Short mmCIF file of C-alpha atoms in Angstrom, two decimals:
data_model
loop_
_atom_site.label_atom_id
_atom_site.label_comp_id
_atom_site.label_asym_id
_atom_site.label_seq_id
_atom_site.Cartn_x
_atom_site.Cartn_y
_atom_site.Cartn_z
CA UNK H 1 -23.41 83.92 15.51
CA UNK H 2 -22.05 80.44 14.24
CA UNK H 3 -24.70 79.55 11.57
CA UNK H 4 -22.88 76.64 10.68
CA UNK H 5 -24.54 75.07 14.16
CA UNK H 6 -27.62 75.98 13.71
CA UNK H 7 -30.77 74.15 14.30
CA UNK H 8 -32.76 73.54 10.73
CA UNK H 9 -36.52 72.78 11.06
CA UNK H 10 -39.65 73.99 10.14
CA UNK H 11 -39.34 76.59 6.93
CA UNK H 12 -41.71 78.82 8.12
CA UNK H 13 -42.12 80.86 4.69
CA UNK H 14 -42.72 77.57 2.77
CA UNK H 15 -45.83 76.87 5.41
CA UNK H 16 -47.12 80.35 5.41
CA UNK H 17 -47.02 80.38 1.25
CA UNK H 18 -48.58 77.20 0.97
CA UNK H 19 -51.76 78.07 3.35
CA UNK H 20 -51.92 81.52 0.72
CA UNK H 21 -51.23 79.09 -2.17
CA UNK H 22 -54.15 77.00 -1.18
CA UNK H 23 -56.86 79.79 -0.85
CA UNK H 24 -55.80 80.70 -4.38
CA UNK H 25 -56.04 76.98 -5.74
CA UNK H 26 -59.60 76.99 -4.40
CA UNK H 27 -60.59 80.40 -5.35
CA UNK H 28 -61.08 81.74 -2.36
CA UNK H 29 -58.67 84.21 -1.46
CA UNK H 30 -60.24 87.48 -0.15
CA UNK H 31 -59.38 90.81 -1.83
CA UNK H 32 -60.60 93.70 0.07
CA UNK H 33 -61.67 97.22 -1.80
CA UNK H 34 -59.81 100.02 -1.38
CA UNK H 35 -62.89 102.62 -0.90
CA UNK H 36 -63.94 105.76 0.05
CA UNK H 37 -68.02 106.51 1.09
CA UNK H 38 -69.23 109.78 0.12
CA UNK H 39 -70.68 111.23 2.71
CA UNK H 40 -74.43 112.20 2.77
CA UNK H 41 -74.91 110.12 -0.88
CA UNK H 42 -74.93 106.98 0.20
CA UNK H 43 -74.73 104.56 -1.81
CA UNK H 44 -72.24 106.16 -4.09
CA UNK H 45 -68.62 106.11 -3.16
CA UNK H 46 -65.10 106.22 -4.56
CA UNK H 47 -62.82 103.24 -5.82
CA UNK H 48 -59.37 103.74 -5.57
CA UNK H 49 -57.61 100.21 -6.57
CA UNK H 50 -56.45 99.83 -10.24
CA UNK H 51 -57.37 103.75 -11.55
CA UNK H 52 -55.92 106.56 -12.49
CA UNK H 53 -57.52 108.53 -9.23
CA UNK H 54 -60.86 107.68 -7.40
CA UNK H 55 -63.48 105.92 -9.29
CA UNK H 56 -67.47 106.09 -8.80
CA UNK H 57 -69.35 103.23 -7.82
CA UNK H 58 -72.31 102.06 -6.43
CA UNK H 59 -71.72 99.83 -2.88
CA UNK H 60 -74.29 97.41 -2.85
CA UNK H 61 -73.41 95.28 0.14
CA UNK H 62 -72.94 97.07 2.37
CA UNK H 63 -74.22 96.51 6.18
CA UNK H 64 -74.85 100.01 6.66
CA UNK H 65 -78.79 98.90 6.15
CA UNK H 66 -80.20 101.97 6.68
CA UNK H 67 -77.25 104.19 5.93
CA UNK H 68 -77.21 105.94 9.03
CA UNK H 69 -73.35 106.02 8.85
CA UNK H 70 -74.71 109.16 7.24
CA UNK H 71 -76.84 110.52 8.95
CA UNK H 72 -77.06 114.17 9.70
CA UNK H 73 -77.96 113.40 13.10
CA UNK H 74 -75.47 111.05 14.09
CA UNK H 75 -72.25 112.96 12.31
CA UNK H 76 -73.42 116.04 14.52
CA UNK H 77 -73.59 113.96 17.87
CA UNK H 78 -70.21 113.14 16.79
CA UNK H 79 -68.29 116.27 15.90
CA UNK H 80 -70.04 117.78 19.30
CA UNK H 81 -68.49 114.93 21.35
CA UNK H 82 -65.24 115.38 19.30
CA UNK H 83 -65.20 118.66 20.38
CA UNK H 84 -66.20 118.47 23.84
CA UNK H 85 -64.23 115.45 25.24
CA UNK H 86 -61.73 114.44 22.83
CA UNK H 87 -61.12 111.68 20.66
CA UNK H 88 -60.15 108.52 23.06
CA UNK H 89 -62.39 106.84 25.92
CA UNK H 90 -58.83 106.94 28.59
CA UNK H 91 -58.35 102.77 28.53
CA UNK H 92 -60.88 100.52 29.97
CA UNK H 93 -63.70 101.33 31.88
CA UNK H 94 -62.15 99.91 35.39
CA UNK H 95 -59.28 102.21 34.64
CA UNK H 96 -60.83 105.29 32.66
CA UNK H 97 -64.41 104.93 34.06
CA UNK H 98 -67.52 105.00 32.77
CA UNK H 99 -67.83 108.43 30.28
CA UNK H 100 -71.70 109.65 30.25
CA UNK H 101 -71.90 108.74 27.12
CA UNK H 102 -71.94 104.88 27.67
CA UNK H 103 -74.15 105.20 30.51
CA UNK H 104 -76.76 106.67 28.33
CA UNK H 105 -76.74 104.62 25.82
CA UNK H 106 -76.73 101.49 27.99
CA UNK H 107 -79.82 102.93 28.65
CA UNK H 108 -81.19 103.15 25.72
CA UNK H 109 -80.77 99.68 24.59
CA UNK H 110 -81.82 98.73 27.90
CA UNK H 111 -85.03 100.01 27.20
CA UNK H 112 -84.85 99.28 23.54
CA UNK H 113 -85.60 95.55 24.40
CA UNK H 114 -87.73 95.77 27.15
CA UNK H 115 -84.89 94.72 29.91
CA UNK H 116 -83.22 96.31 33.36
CA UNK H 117 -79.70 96.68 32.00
CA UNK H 118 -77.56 96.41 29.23
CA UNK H 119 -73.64 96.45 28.37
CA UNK H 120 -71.53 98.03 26.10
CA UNK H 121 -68.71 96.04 23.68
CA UNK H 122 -66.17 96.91 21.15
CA UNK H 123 -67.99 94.90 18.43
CA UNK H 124 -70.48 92.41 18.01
CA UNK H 125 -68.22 89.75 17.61
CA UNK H 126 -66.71 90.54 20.69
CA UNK H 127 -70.28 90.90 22.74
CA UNK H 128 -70.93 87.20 21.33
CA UNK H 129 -67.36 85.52 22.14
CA UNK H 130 -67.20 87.26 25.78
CA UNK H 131 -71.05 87.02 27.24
CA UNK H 132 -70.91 83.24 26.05
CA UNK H 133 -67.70 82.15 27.14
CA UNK H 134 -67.97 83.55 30.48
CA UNK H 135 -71.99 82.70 31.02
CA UNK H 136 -70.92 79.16 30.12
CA UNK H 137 -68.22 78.91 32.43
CA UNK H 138 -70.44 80.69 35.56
CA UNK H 139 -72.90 77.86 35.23
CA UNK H 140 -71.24 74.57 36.57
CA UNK H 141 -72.11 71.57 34.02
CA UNK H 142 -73.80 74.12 31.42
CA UNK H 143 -74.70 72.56 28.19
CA UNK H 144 -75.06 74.72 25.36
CA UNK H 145 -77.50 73.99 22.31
CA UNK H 146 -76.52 75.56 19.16
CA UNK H 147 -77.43 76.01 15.90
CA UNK H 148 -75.62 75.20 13.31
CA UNK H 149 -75.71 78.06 11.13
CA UNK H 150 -74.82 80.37 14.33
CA UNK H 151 -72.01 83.15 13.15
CA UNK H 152 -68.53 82.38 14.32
CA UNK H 153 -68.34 84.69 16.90
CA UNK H 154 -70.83 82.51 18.97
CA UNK H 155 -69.01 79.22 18.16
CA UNK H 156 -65.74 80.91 19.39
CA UNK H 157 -67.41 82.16 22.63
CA UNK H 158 -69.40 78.75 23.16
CA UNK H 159 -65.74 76.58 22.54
CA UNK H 160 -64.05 78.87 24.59
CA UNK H 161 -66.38 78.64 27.47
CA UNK H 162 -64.93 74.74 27.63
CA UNK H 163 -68.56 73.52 28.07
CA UNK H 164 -70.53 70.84 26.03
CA UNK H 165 -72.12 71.97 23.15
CA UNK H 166 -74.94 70.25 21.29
CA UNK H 167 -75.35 71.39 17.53
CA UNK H 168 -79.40 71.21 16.15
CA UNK H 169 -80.37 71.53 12.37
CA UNK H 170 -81.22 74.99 11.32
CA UNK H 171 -83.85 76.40 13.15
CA UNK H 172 -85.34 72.50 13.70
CA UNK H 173 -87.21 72.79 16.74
CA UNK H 174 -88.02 68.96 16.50
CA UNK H 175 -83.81 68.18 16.51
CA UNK H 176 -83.53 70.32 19.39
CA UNK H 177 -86.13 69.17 21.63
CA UNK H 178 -84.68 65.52 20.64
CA UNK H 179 -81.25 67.05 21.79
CA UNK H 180 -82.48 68.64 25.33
CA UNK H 181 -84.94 65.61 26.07
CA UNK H 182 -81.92 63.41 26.17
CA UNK H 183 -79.66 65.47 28.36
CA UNK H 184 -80.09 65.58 32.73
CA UNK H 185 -82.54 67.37 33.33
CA UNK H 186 -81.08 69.17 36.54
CA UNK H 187 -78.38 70.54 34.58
CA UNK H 188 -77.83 74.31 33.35
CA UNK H 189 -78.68 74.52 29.41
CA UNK H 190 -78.66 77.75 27.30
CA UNK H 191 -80.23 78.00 23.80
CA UNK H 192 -78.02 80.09 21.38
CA UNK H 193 -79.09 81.23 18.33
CA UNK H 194 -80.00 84.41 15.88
CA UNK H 195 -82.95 85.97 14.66
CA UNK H 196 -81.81 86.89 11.16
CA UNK H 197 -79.42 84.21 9.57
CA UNK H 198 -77.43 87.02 7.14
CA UNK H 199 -76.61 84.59 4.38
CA UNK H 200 -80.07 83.39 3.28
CA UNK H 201 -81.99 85.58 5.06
CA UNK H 202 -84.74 83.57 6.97
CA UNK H 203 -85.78 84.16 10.42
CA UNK H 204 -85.90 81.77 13.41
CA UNK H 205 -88.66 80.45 15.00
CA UNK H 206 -88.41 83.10 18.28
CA UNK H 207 -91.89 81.52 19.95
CA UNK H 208 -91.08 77.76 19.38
CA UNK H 209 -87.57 78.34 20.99
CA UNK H 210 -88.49 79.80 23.84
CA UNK H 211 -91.55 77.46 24.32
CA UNK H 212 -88.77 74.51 24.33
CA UNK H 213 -86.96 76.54 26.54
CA UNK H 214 -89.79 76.74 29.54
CA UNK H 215 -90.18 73.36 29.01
CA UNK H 216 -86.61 72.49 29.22
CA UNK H 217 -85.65 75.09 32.09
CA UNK H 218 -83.28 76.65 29.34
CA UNK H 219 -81.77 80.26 29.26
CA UNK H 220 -81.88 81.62 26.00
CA UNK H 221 -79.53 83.87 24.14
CA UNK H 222 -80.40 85.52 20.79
CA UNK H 223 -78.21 87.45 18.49
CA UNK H 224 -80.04 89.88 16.77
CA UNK H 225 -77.39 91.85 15.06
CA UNK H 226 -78.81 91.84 11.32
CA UNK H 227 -82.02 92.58 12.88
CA UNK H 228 -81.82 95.65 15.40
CA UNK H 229 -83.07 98.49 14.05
CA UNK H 230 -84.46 96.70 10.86
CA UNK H 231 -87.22 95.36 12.47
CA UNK H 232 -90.01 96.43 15.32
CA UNK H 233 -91.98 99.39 16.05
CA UNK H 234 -88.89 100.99 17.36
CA UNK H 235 -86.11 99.04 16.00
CA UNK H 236 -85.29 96.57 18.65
CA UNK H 237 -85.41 93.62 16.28
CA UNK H 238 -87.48 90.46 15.76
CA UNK H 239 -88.15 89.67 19.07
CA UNK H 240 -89.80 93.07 19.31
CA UNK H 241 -91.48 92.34 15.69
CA UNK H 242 -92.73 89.41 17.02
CA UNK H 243 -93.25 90.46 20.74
CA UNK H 244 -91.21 87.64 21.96
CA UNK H 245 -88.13 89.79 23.90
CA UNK H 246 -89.35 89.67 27.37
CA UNK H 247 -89.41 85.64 26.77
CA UNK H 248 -85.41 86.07 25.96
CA UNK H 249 -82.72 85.61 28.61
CA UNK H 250 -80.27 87.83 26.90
CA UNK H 251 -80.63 89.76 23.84
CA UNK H 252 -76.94 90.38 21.11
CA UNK H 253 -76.79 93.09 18.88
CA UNK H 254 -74.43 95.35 17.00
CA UNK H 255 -73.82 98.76 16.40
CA UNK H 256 -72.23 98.93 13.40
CA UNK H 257 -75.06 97.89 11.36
CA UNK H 258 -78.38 99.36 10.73
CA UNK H 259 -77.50 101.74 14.02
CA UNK H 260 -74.06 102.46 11.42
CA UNK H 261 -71.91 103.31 13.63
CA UNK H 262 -69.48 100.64 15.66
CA UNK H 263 -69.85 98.19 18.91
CA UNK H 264 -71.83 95.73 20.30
CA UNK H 265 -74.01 94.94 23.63
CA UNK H 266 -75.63 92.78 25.43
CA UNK H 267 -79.28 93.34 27.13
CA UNK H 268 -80.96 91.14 30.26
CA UNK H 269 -81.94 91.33 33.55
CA UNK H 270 -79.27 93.39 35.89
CA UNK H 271 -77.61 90.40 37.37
CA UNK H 272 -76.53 88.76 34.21
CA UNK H 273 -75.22 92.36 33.33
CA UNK H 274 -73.28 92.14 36.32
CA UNK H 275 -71.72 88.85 35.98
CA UNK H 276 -70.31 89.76 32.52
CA UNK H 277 -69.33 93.03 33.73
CA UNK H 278 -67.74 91.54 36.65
CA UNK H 279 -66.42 88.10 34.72
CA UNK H 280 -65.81 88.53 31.10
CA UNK H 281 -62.14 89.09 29.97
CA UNK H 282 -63.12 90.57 26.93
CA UNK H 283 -65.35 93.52 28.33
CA UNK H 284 -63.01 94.50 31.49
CA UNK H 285 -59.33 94.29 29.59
CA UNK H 286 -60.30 96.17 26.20
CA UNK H 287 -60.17 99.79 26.37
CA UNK H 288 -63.68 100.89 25.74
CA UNK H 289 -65.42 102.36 23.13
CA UNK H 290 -64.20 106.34 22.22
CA UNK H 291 -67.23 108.35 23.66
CA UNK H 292 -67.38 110.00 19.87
CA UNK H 293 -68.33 106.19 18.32
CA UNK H 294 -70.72 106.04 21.71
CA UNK H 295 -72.15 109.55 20.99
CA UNK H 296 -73.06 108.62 17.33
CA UNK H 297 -74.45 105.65 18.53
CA UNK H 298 -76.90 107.27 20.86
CA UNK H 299 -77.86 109.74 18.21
CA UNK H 300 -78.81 106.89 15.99
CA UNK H 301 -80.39 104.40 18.08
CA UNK H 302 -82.68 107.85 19.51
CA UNK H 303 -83.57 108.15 15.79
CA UNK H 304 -84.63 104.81 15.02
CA UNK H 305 -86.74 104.48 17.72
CA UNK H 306 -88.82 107.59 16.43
CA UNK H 307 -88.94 107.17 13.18
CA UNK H 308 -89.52 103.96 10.80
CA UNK H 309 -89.00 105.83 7.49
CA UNK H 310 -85.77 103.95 7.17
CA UNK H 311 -86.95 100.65 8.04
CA UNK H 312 -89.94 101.11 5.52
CA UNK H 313 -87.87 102.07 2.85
CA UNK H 314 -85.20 99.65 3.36
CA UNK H 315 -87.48 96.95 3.12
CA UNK H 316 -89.62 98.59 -0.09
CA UNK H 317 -86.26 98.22 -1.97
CA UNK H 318 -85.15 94.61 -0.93
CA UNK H 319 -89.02 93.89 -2.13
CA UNK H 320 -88.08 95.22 -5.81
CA UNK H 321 -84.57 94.10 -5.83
CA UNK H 322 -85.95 90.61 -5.55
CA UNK H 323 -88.61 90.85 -8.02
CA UNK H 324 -86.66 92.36 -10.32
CA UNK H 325 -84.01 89.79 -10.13
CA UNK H 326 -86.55 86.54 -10.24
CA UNK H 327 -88.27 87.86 -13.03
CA UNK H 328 -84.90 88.28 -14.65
CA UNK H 329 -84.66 84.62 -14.06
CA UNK H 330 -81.32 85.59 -11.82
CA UNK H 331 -81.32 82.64 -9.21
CA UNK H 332 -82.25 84.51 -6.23
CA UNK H 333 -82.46 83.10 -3.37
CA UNK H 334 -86.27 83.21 -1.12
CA UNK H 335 -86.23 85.27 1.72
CA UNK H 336 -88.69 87.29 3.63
CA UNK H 337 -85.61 89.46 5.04
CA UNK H 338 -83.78 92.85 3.94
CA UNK H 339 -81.07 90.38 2.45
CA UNK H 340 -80.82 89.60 -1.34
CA UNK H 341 -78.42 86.22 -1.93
CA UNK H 342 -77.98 85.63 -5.53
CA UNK H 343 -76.63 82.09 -5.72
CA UNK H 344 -73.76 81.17 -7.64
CA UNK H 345 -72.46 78.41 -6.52
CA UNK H 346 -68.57 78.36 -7.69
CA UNK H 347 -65.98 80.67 -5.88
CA UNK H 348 -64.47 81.26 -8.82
CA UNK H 349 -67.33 82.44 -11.01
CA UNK H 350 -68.80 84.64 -7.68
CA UNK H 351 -65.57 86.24 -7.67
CA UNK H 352 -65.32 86.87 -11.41
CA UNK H 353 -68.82 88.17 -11.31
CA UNK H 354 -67.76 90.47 -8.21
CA UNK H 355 -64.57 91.63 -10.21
CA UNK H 356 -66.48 92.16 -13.21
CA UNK H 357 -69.53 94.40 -11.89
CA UNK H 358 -67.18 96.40 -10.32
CA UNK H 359 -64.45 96.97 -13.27
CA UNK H 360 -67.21 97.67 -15.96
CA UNK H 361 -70.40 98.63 -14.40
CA UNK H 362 -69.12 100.57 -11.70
CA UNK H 363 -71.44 97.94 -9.37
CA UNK H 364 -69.18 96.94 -5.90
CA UNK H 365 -70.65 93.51 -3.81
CA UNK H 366 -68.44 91.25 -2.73
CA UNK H 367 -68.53 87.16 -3.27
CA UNK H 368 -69.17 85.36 -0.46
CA UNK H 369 -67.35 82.07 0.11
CA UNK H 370 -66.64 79.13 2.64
CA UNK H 371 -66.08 79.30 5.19
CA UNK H 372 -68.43 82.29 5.54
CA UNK H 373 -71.04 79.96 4.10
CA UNK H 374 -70.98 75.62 2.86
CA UNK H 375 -68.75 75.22 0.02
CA UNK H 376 -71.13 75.06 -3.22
CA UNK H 377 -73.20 77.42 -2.06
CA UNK H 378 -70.88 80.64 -2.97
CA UNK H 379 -73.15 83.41 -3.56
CA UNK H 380 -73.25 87.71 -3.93
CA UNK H 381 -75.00 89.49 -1.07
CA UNK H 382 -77.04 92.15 -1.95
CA UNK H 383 -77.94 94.34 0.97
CA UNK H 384 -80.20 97.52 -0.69
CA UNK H 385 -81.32 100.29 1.32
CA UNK H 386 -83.67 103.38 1.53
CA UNK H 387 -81.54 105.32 -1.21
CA UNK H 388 -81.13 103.05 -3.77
CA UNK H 389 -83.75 103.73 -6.87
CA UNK H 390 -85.53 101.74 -8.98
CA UNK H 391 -83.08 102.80 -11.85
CA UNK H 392 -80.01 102.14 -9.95
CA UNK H 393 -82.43 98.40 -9.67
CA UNK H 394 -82.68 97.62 -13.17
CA UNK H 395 -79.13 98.51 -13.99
CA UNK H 396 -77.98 96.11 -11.76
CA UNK H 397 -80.42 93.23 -12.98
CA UNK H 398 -79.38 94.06 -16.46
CA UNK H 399 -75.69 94.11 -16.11
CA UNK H 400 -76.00 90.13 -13.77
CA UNK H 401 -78.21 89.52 -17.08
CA UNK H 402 -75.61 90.09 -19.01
CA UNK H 403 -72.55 88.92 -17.35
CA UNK H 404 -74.75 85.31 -16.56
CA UNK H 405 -75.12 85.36 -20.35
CA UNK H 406 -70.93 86.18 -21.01
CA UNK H 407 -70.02 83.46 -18.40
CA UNK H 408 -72.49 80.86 -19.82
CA UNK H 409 -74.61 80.12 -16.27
CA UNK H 410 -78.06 79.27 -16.00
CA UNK H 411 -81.17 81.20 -15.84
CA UNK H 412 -84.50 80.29 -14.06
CA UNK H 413 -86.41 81.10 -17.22
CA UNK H 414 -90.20 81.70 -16.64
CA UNK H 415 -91.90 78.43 -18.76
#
């Protein structure tokens, strides 16, 4: 090849280091633990980055609520489908069909939230990005009101669906009536938002929404993924806590969450099933979930429904966590959710807290930072569950004490 005559433009390496050089000027680049879970001892696990072999720690983030991950249940269901049909699902279900295990568990979510079908995803994210870019699009003129602290796999499906999009203040039901009174009335609007915002940890306003809704002649689509199984008689969220599902168009939730296993779904009334089914890109060319990550599934979601022992105990801990932490003077954040954000406020000092906890105490929670949430409002998420103690508790709140004291932040000191 003559490479005297060729072309010079864009250095390529020079662009890509530079967007890399820039997370690490703002103190923000990710690092992602290299960890093992020890299974059936949830929450310890093994560390493997920086050590002379595996090292014990405690995962304290983790969105495993309710550890079923573990479960003795669910890791039978899947060994037995292991076993009996292999590891792989065959390709997508309009090539490999539909294995049994999918249809029963479509089943069970179906009847989870109180509606006449539901549909299997790969993951939530993808459940989110495919039902709303293809509902959009199936609705000529749709106009979609959002809020704006909706996860990013709902702004990716609602800017994908090409439609207009109307963003309302954080669970304001004021700012979105203001936004749907001033649109044409005779066109299609959907409401999207979520029950359980995971970064602060306060709850939506299911009753108002909907009431705005019937007034509007809105669908409305609710993501419930840090919600299902946490909440409800029988796990199927805050719309069942608060009795408000059959008032929801469609219902969004995970499985890799408190159910601890992997996938999303959808659940609504069999036509809208249908249309995604028969519509959405992302469900019809992905190959479907392996029936062993289905089978799990069912065993867990089965569970849940029968038994709240999880969901009680889960929420007993994030109770003490908190009051252990405020009357630390730790700036914890209010919420009336399983989710503990301790504010910080500076990427860099959330990630040298993170590093910290993890290199001396043994402690592993990750920083969060933007764009995850608003810059200046970097915090660590503490998710507890049923197994950790009230020792494992005031370890923690004594080794923040001490590392807020070595890093010279502020305490909410009780007057």
């Amino acid at each position: 090849m003559d490479t005297e005559g060729a072309i010079r433009g864009v250095d390529y390496a020079r662009v890509f280091n530079s967007a890399i050089d820039r997370l690490h000027a703002e103190g923000r680049y990710r690092v992602f633990i290299d960890i093992l879970r020890n299974k059936g001892m949830f929450p310890n696990a093994r560390c493997f980055a920086g050590h002379n072999g595996p090292k014990p720690i405690t995962v304290w983030c983790s969105n495993d609520y309710l550890a079923m991950g573990q479960h003795p249940k669910v890791i039978a269901a899947m060994e037995e489908a292991l076993h009996d049909v292999g590891a792989g699902s065959g390709g997508t279900r309009n090539i490999g069909g539909n294995t049994h295990y999918h249809i029963e568990l479509e089943h069970e979510l179906a009847d989870l939230h109180g509606k006449e079908g539901a549909l299997l995803f790969t993951s939530g994210y993808v459940s989110n990005e495919a039902t709303l870019s293809t509902l959009a699009k199936v609705l000529p003129g749709c106009i979609v009101y959002s809020d704006e602290l909706n996860h990013a796999s709902m702004i990716a499906g609602i800017r994908n669906s090409g439609c207009e999009k109307r963003v309302f203040r954080h669970n304001d039901v004021a700012h979105l009536e203001e936004l749907l009174a001033a649109d044409d009335p005779s066109v299609p609007k959907l409401i999207a938002f979520e029950s359980v915002y995971s970064m602060d940890g306060d709850v939506a306003p299911l009753h108002a929404i909907c009431d705005l809704a019937d007034k509007y002649n809105a669908l409305t689509y609710l993501d419930e993924v840090h919600a299902v199984g946490m909440y409800g008689a029988r796990g199927g969220g805050i719309s069942e806590r608060d009795e408000a599902a059959e008032r929801i168009t469609i219902i969004e939730g995970t499985l890799g969450k408190a159910f601890g296993v992997m996938g999303g779904y959808i659940a609504a009334d069999q036509t809208i099933i249908d249309v995604i089914r028969s519509y959405a890109p992302g469900f019809i060319f992905t190959t479907s979930l392996s029936p062993v990550l289905v089978a799990g599934v069912l065993a867990s979601v089965r569970h849940l429904k029968a038994s709240s022992a999880e969901r009680e105990g889960q929420q007993a801990a994030a109770a003490t966590l908190k009051a252990m932490m405020a009357e630390a003077g730790l700036p914890v954040m209010p919420s009336t959710t399983h989710i503990v954000p301790l504010m910080v406020g500076d990427p860099v000092k959330a990630k040298k807290i993170s590093d910290i906890l993890l290199a001396e105490y043994g402690v592993y929670v990750q920083p969060i930072n933007y764009p995850t949430v608003p810059r200046g409002t970097e915090r660590l998420r503490f998710t507890p569950g049923p197994a950790h103690d009230e020792a494992m508790m005031r370890e923690l709140t004594q080794a923040l004490v001490e590392i807020w004291g070595r890093l010279e932040l502020e305490l909410r000191l009780a007057a």
